[in-house]
XYZ file of C-alpha atoms in Angstrom:
612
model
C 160.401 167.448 37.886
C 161.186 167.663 41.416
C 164.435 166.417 42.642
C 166.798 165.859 45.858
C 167.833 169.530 47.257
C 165.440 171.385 45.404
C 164.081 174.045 47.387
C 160.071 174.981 46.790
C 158.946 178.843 47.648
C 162.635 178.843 48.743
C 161.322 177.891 52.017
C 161.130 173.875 51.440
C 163.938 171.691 50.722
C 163.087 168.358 49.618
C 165.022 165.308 51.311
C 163.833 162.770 49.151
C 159.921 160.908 47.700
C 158.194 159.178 49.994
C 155.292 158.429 48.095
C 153.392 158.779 44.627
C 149.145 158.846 43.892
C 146.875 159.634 41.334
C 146.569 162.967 42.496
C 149.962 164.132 43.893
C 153.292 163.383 44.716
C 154.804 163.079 48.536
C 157.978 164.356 49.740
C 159.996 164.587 52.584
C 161.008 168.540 52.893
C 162.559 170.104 55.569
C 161.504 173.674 56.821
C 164.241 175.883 56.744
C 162.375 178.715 58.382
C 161.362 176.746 61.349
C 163.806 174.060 61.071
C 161.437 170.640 61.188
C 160.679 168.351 59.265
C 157.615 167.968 57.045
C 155.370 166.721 54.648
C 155.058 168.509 51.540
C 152.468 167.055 48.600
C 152.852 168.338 45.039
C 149.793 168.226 42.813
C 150.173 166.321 39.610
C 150.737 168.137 36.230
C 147.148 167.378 34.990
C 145.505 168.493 37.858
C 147.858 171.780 37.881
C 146.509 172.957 34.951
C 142.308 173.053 35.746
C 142.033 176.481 37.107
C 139.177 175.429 38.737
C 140.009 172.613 40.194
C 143.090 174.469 41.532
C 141.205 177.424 43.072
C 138.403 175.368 45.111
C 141.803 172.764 46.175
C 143.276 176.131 47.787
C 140.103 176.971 49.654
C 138.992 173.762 51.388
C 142.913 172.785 51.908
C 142.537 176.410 54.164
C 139.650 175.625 55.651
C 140.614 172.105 56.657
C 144.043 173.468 58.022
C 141.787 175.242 60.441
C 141.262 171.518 62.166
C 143.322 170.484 65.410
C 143.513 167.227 66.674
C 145.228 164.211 67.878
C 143.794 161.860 65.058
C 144.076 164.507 62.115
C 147.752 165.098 59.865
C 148.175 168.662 60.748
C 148.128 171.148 57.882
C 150.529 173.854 57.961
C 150.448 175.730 54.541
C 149.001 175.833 51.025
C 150.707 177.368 48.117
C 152.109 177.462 45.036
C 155.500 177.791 42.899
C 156.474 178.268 39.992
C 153.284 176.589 38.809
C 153.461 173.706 41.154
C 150.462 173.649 43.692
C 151.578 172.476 47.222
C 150.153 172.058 50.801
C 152.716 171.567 53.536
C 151.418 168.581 56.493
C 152.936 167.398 59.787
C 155.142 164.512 58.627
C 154.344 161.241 60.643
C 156.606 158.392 60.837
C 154.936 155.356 60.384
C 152.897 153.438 57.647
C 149.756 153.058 56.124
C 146.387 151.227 57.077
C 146.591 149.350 54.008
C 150.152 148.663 54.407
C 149.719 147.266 57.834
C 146.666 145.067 56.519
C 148.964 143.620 53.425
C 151.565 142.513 55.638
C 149.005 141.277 58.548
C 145.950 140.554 57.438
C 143.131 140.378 59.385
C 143.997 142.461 63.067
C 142.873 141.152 66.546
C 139.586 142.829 67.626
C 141.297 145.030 70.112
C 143.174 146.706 67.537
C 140.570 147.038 65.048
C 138.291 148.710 68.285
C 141.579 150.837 69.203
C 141.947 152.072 65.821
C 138.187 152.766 64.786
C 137.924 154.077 67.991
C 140.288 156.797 67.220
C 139.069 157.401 63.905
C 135.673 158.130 64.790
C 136.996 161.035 67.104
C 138.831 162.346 64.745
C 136.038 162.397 61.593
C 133.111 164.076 64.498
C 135.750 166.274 65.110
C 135.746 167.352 61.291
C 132.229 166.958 61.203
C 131.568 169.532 63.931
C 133.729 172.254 61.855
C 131.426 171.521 59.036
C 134.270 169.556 57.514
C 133.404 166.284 55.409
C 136.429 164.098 54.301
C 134.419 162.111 51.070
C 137.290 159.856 50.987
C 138.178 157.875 53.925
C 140.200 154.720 52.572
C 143.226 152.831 54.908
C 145.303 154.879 51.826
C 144.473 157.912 53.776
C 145.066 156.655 56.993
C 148.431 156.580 59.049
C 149.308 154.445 61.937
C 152.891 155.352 64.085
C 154.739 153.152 66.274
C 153.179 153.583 69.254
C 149.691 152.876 67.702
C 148.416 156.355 67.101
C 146.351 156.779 64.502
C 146.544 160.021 61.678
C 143.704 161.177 58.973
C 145.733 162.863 56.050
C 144.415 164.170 53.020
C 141.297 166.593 54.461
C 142.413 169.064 51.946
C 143.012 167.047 48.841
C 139.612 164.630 49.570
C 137.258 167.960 49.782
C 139.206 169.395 46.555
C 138.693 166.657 44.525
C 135.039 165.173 45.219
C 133.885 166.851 42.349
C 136.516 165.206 40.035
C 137.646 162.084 41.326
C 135.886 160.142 38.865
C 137.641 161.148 36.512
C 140.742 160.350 37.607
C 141.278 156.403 36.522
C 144.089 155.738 39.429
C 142.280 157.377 41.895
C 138.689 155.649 41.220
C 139.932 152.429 41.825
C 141.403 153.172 45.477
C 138.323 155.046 46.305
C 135.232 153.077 44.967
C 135.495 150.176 47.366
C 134.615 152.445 50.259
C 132.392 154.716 48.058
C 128.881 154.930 49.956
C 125.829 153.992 47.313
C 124.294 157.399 47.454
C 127.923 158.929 46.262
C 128.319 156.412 43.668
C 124.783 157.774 42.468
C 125.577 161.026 41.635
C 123.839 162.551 45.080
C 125.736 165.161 47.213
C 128.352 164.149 50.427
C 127.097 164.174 53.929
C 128.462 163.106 57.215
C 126.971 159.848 56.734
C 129.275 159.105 53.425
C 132.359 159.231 56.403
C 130.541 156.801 58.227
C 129.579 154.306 55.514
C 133.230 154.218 54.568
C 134.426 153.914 58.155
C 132.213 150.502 58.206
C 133.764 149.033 55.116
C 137.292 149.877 56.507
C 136.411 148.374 59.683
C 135.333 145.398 57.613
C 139.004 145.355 56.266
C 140.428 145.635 59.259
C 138.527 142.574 61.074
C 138.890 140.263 57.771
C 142.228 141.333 55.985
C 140.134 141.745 52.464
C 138.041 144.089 51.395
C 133.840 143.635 50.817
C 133.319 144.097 47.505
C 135.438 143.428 44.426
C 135.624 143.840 40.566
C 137.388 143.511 37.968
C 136.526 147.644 37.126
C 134.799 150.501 39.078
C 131.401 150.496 37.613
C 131.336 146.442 38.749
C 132.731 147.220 42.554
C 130.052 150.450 42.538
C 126.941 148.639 41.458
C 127.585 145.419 43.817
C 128.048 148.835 46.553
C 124.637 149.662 45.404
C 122.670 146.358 45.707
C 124.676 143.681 46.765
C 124.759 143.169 51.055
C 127.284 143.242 53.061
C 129.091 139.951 53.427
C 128.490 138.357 56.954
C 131.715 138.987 58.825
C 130.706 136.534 61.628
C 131.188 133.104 59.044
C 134.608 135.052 58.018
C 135.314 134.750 61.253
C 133.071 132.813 64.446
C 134.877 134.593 67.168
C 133.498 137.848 66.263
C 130.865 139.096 68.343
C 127.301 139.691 66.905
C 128.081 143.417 68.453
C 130.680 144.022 66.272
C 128.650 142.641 63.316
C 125.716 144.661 64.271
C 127.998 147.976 63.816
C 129.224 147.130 60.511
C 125.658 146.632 59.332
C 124.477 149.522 61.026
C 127.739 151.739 59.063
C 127.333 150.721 56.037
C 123.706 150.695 55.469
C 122.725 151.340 51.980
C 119.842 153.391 53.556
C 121.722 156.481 54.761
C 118.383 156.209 57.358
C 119.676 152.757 58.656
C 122.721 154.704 59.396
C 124.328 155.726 62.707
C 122.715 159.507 62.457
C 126.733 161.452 63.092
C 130.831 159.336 63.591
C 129.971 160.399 67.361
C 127.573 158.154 67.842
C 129.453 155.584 66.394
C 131.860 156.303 68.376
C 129.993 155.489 71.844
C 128.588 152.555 69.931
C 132.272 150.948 69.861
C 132.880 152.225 73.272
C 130.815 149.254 74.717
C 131.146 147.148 71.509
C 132.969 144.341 73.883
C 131.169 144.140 76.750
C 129.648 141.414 78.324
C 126.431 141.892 78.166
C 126.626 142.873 74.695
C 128.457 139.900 73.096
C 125.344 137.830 72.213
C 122.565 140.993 71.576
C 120.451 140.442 68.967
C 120.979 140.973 64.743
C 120.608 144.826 63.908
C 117.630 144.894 62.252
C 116.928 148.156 59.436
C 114.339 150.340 60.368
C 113.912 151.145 56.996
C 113.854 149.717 53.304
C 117.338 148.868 51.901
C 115.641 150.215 48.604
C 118.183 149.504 45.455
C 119.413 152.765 44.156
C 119.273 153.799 40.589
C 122.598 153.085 38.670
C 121.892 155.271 35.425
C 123.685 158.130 36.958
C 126.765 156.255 38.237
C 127.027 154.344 34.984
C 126.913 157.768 33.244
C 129.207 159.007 35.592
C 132.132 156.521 35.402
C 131.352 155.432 31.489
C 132.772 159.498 31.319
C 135.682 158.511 33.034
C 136.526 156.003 30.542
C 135.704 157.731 27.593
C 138.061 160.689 28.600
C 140.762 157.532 29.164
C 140.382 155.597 25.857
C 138.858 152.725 28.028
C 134.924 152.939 26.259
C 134.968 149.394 24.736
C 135.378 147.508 28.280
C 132.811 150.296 29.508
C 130.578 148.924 27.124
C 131.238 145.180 27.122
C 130.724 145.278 31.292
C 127.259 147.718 31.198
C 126.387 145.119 27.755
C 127.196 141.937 30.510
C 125.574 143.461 33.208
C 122.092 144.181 30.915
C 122.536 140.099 29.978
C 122.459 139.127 33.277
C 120.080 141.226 34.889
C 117.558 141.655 31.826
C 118.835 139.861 29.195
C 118.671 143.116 26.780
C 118.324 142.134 22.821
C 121.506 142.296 20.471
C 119.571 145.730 18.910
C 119.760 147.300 22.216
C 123.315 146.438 22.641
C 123.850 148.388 19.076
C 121.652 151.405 20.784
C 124.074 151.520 23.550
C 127.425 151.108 21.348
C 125.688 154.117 18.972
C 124.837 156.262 22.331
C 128.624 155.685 23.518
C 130.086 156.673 20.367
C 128.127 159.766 20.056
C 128.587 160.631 23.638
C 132.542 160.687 22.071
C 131.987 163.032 19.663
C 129.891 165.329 21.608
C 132.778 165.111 24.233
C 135.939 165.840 21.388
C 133.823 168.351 20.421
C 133.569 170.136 23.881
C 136.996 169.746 24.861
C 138.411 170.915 21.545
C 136.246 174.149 22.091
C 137.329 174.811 25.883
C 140.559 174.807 24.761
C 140.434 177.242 22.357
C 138.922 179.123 24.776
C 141.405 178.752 27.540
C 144.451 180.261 24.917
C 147.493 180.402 27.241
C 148.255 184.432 27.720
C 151.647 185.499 29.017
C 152.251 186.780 32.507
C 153.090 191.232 32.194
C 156.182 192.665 33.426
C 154.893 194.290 37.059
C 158.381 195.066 38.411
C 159.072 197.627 40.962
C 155.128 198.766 40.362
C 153.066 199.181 43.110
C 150.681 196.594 44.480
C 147.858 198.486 43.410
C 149.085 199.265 40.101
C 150.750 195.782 39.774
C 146.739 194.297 40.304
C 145.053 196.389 37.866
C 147.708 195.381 35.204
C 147.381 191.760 36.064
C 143.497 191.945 36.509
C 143.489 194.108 33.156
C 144.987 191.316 31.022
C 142.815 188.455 32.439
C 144.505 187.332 35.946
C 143.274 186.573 39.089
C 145.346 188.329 41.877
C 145.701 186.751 45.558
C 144.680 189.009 48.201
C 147.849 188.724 50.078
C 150.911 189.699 49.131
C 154.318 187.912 50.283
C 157.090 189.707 51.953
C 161.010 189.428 50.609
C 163.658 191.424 51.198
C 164.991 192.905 48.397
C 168.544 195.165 47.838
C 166.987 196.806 44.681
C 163.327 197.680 44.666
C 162.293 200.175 47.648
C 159.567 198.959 49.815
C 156.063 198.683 48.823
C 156.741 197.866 45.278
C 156.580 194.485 43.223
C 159.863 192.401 43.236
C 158.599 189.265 41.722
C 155.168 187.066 40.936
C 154.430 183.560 40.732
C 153.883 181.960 38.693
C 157.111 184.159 37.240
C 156.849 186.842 34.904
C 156.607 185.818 31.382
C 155.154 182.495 31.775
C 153.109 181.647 29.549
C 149.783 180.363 31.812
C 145.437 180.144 31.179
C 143.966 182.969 31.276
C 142.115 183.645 35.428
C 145.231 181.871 37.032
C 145.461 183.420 40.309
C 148.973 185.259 40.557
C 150.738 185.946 43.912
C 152.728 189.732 44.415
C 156.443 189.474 45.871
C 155.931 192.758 48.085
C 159.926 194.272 48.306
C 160.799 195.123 52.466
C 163.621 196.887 51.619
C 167.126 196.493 52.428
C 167.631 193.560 54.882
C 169.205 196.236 57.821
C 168.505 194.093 61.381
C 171.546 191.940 61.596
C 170.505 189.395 64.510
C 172.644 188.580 67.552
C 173.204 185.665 69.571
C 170.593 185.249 71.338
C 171.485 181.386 72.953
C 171.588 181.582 76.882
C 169.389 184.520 77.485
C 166.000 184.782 78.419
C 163.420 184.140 75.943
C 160.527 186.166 77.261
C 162.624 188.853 77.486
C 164.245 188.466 74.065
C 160.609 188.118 72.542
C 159.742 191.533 74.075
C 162.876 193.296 72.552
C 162.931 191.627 68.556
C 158.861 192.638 68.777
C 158.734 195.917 70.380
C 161.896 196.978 69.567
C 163.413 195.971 66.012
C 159.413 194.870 65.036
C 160.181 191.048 64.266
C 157.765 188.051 64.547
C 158.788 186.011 66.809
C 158.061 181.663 66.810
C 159.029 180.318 70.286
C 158.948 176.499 69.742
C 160.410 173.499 72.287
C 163.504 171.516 71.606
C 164.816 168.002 72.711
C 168.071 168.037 73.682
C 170.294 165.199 75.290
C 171.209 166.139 78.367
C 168.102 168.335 80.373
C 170.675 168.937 83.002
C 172.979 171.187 81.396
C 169.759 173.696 80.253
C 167.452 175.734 81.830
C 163.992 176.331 81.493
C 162.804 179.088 79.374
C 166.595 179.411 78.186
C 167.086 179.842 74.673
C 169.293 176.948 73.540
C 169.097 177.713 69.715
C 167.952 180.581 67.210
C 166.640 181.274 63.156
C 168.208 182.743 61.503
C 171.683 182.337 63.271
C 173.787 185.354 64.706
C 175.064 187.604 61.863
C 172.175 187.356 59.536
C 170.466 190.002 58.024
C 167.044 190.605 58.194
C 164.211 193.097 57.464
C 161.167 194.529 59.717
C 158.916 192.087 59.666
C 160.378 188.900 59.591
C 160.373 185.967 61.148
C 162.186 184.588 64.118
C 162.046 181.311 65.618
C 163.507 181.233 68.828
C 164.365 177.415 70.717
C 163.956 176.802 74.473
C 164.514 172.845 75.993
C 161.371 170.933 75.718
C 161.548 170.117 79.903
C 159.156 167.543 81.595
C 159.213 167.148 84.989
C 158.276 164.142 88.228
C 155.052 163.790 89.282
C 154.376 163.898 93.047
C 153.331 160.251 92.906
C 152.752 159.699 96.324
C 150.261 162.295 97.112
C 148.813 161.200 93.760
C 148.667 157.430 94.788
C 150.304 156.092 91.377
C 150.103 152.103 91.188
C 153.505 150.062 90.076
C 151.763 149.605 86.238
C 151.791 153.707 86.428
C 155.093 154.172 87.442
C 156.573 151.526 84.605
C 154.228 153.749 81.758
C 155.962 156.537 83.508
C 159.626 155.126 83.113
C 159.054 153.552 79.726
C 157.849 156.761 78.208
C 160.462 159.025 79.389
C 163.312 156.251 79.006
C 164.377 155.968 82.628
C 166.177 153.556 84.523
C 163.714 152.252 86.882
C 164.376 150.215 90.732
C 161.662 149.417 92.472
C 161.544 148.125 96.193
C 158.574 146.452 98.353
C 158.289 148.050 101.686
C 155.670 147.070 104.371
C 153.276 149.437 105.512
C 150.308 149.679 107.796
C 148.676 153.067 106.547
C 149.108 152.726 102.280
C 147.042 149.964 100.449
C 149.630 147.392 98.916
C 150.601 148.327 95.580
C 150.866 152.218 95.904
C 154.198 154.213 95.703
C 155.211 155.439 99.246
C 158.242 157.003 98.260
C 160.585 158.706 95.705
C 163.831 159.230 94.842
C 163.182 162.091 92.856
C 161.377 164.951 94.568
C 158.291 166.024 92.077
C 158.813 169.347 90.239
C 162.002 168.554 89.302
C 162.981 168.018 85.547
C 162.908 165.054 83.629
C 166.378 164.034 82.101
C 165.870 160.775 79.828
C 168.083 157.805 80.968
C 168.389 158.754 84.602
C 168.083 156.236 87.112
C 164.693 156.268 89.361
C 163.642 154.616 92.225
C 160.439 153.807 93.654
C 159.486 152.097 97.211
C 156.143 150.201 96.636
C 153.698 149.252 100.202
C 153.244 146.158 100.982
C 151.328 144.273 103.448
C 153.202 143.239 106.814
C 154.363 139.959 107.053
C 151.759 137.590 109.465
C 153.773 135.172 111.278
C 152.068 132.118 113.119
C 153.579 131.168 115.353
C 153.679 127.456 117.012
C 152.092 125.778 119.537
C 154.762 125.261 122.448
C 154.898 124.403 126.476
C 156.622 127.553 127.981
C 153.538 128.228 129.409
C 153.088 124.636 130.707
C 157.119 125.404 132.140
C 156.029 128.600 133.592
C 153.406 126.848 135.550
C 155.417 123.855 136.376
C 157.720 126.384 137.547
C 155.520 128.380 139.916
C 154.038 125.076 141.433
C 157.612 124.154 142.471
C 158.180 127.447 143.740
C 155.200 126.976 146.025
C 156.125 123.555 147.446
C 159.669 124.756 147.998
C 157.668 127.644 149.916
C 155.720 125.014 151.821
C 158.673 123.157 152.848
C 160.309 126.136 153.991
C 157.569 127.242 155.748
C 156.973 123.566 157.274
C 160.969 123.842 158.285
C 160.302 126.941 159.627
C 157.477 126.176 162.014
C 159.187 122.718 163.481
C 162.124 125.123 164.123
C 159.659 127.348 165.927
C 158.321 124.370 167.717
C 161.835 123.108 168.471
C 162.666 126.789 169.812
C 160.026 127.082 171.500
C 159.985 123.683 173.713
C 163.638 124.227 174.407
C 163.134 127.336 176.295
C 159.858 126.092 177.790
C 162.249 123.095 179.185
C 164.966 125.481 180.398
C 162.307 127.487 182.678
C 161.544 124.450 184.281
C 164.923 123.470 185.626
């Protein structure tokens, strides 16, 4: 039992359970290597304890840790302790797909786009690495706060394909999105993805899911013949577009099919356009032949058997006959007869395997060498992994065997893969304090120098004012630890963003507000006229771009606007101008007219003085 504190590989500290399943348990850990939280899922006891279940979980969980992307829970490990089998995710904050469609229902189209959008990058992702996921389900999908959407469970989906069915919890989250050819005993392709992606967009635009039944062999067969309900009378104001990819998903013709998640990707892409809206009924190419159910009533009639649950088994595959071919009561006896020796040929199998599979008790390897430490192991019936784990270790000289796991004298099957504790030596390095300096140049010294790994990783921290960049603001392990050659350090610089030049880069007011919400700032924004920048574009700045980002600072904008038109109002200043000037002239003309007579008047008076 795992509980609060507990540390797993001495690495992972479990905070506290986040969730349980069929197949494993969830916890809440925190990394005490490189100090983060994450996700860390336990396999179940039952599980544990089929060796080869256990060895092909620990190979695809690898190869699916190989993926990277936006839309996919990133895997960071895969192990195992003390008999408990682990893998070690990126832990997301947020809930469930099918928790978000209990407490809402039905979402609005944009969302369900939004999110299938996102999905169907992630899955053609996977599917270009080779990688199918065989159980997509809104179990296995997470959805954060800010609408992002995460696949989880690569790992764990791959591992178990070959036994889900017989896992009774498990079978009933998975068979409502189980594509027909699945449920019919034939092998996974991409196109299994993409039938369940249809049903969980189905989900998503209705709140309920397409098929139901009271058990899994009803839900499978009504998978295998029964057509998808018509979405567009659950709900009018869906688009025949819309309804036309669902159909096209979850064909029961894997030919019908969209051919790879890409395609069905581009296919959403235009899903809401206008001239798409009223296209016509997708139409299958091919025969929607009905698939034969022996094998998946063989299949999950197993399941029950192994679970005590063969006499409702029987009774639903005895109703089923009645309605579809009204079998006689002597063929009901056949089938009863078949079951029960189908039983006894199972007992019989099981009781022999594990007589077979004796549990045989782990050798003292101690202070052996590897190489002698594998034959010994290998000798008595083990499987040894092919790479060995470094501890330090005060007693046993370097080289030699310090420990295994599962632990020495455990009593465990016979083939179970055993990992070597490889001794380091005496922890000698004691580390310094490192905070303040340089990282790059710290990195050269713990790698060239004292031969360390070094982890450089980014940190928040409150105020980005007080730090500088590439400035180690925080170390692991901390100053006076001791350490071996070969270990690992994580060294912390401040996670620094920094202003855009938005004016060269013509940002819009609805850019700069996406800008301020995300980093948390404290946005002013002013409208200033201008004759050379289209209205609406950021002409100015207050902080100059380069500089870093500190959240909660105050930042202002100036945003163009056009200049101001005034019209202006008829008036008669031109009339008074004229007015004006016409008086001016007759005062002219009167002057002139006064000036002449004086002329006149001059000029007679000295004409009459030259006569006297």
């Amino acid at each position: 039992m795992i509980i609060k504190g507990q540390k797993i590989n001495d690495r992972y500290q479990i905070i506290k359970s986040i969730g349980e399943g069929g197949m494993a348990n969830v916890y809440l850990a925190y990394d005490t290597i490189l100090d983060r939280n994450v996700a860390l899922k336990v396999l179940r006891g039952d599980l544990s304890n089929d060796e080869k279940f256990v060895r092909r979980f620990q190979r695809e969980a690898l190869s699916a840790s190989s993926l990277s992307h936006p839309n996919i829970v990133e895997m960071y490990d895969v192990g195992e302790d003390d008999g408990q089998y682990y893998i070690v995710m990126e832990y997301v904050e947020g809930k469930t797909l099918k928790q978000l469609i209990k407490r809402r229902g039905a979402l609005t189209l944009n969302e369900v786009i939004d999110i299938m959008l996102q999905l169907t990058d992630g899955i053609a992702h996977a599917h270009d690495s080779y990688i199918i996921h065989r159980d997509i389900k809104p179990q296995n999908i997470m959805i954060m706060e800010n609408g992002l959407v995460k696949i989880t469970d690569f790992g764990i989906a791959m591992a178990l394909n070959s036994t889900q069915l017989t896992q009774t919890n498990s079978v009933m989250g998975s068979v409502h999105y189980l594509p027909p050819e699945q449920a019919n005993g034939k092998g996974a392709s991409v196109k299994c993805d993409i039938y369940s992606l249809g049903i969980l967009m189905f989900e998503l635009l209705t709140g309920s899911i397409p098929f139901k039944g009271e058990n899994a062999v009803e839900i499978a067969l009504k998978q295998m013949k029964e057509p998808l309900p018509d979405v567009t009378l659950i709900n009018p104001e869906i688009p025949q577009s819309i309804e036309n990819i669902l159909l096209k998903a979850t064909a029961k013709n894997p030919k019908n099919r969209y051919n790879d998640a890409r395609e069905m990707h581009k296919d959403l892409e235009t899903a809401l356009n206008e001239d798409r809206k009223n296209e016509k009924r997708y139409v299958y190419e091919y025969p929607e032949n009905d698939l034969d159910d022996t094998k998946i009533m063989e299949k999950i009639s197993d399941v029950n058997k192994q679970e005590n649950d063969i006499d409702n088994i029987a009774t639903k595959i005895d109703n089923e006959d009645k309605k579809e071919k009204k079998k006689s009561k002597l063929a009901i006896i056949i089938s009863t007869v078949i079951v029960a020796i189908l039983v006894v040929a199972l007992i019989i199998y099981f009781s022999a395997t594990k007589a077979q599979n004796k549990p045989i008790k782990i050798p003292d390897v101690t202070d052996m060498t590897v190489v002698e430490a594998e034959e010994k192991l290998e000798k008595a019936g083990f499987e040894v992994a092919l790479e060995t784990k470094k501890i330090d270790s005060d007693d046993i000289e370097a080289g030699r065997v310090v420990k295994t796991s599962p632990a020495i004298g455990r009593t465990v099957k016979k083939g179970t893969k055993i990992t070597l504790y490889e001794s380091t030596g005496v922890a000698d390095i004691e580390m310094e304090n490192y905070i303040g300096k340089n990282y790059l140049e710290v990195k050269v010294l713990l790698e060239e120098v004292k031969k360390l790994k070094v982890v450089v990783e980014k940190k928040n921290v409150d105020d980005i004012t007080e730090v500088e960049e590439n400035i180690i603001i925080d170390q692991n392990p901390k100053e006076g630890t001791k350490v071996s050659e070969g270990s690992t350090v994580t060294l912390y610089i401040p996670n620094m963003n920094y202003y855009p030049d938005m004016v060269s880069e013509k940002w819009t007011l609805e850019d700069v507000k996406e800008f301020a919400t995300k980093y948390n700032l404290n946005l002013t924004v002013t409208e200033k006229e201008s004759t050379t920048v289209d209205p609406g574009i950021v002409i100015w700045q207050s902080r100059r771009s380069g500089s870093a980002i500190a959240e909660g600072a105050s930042f202002e904008v100036n945003i163009s606007k056009a200049p101001e038109i005034i019209e202006e109002e008829p008036n008669n200043e031109e009339d008074s101008i004229d007015n004006s000037d016409n008086q001016n002239n007759d005062n002219n003309n009167n002057n002139n007219n006064n000036s002449n007579n004086n002329t006149n008047e001059s000029t007679t008076t000295t004409s009459s003085k030259k006569k006297q």
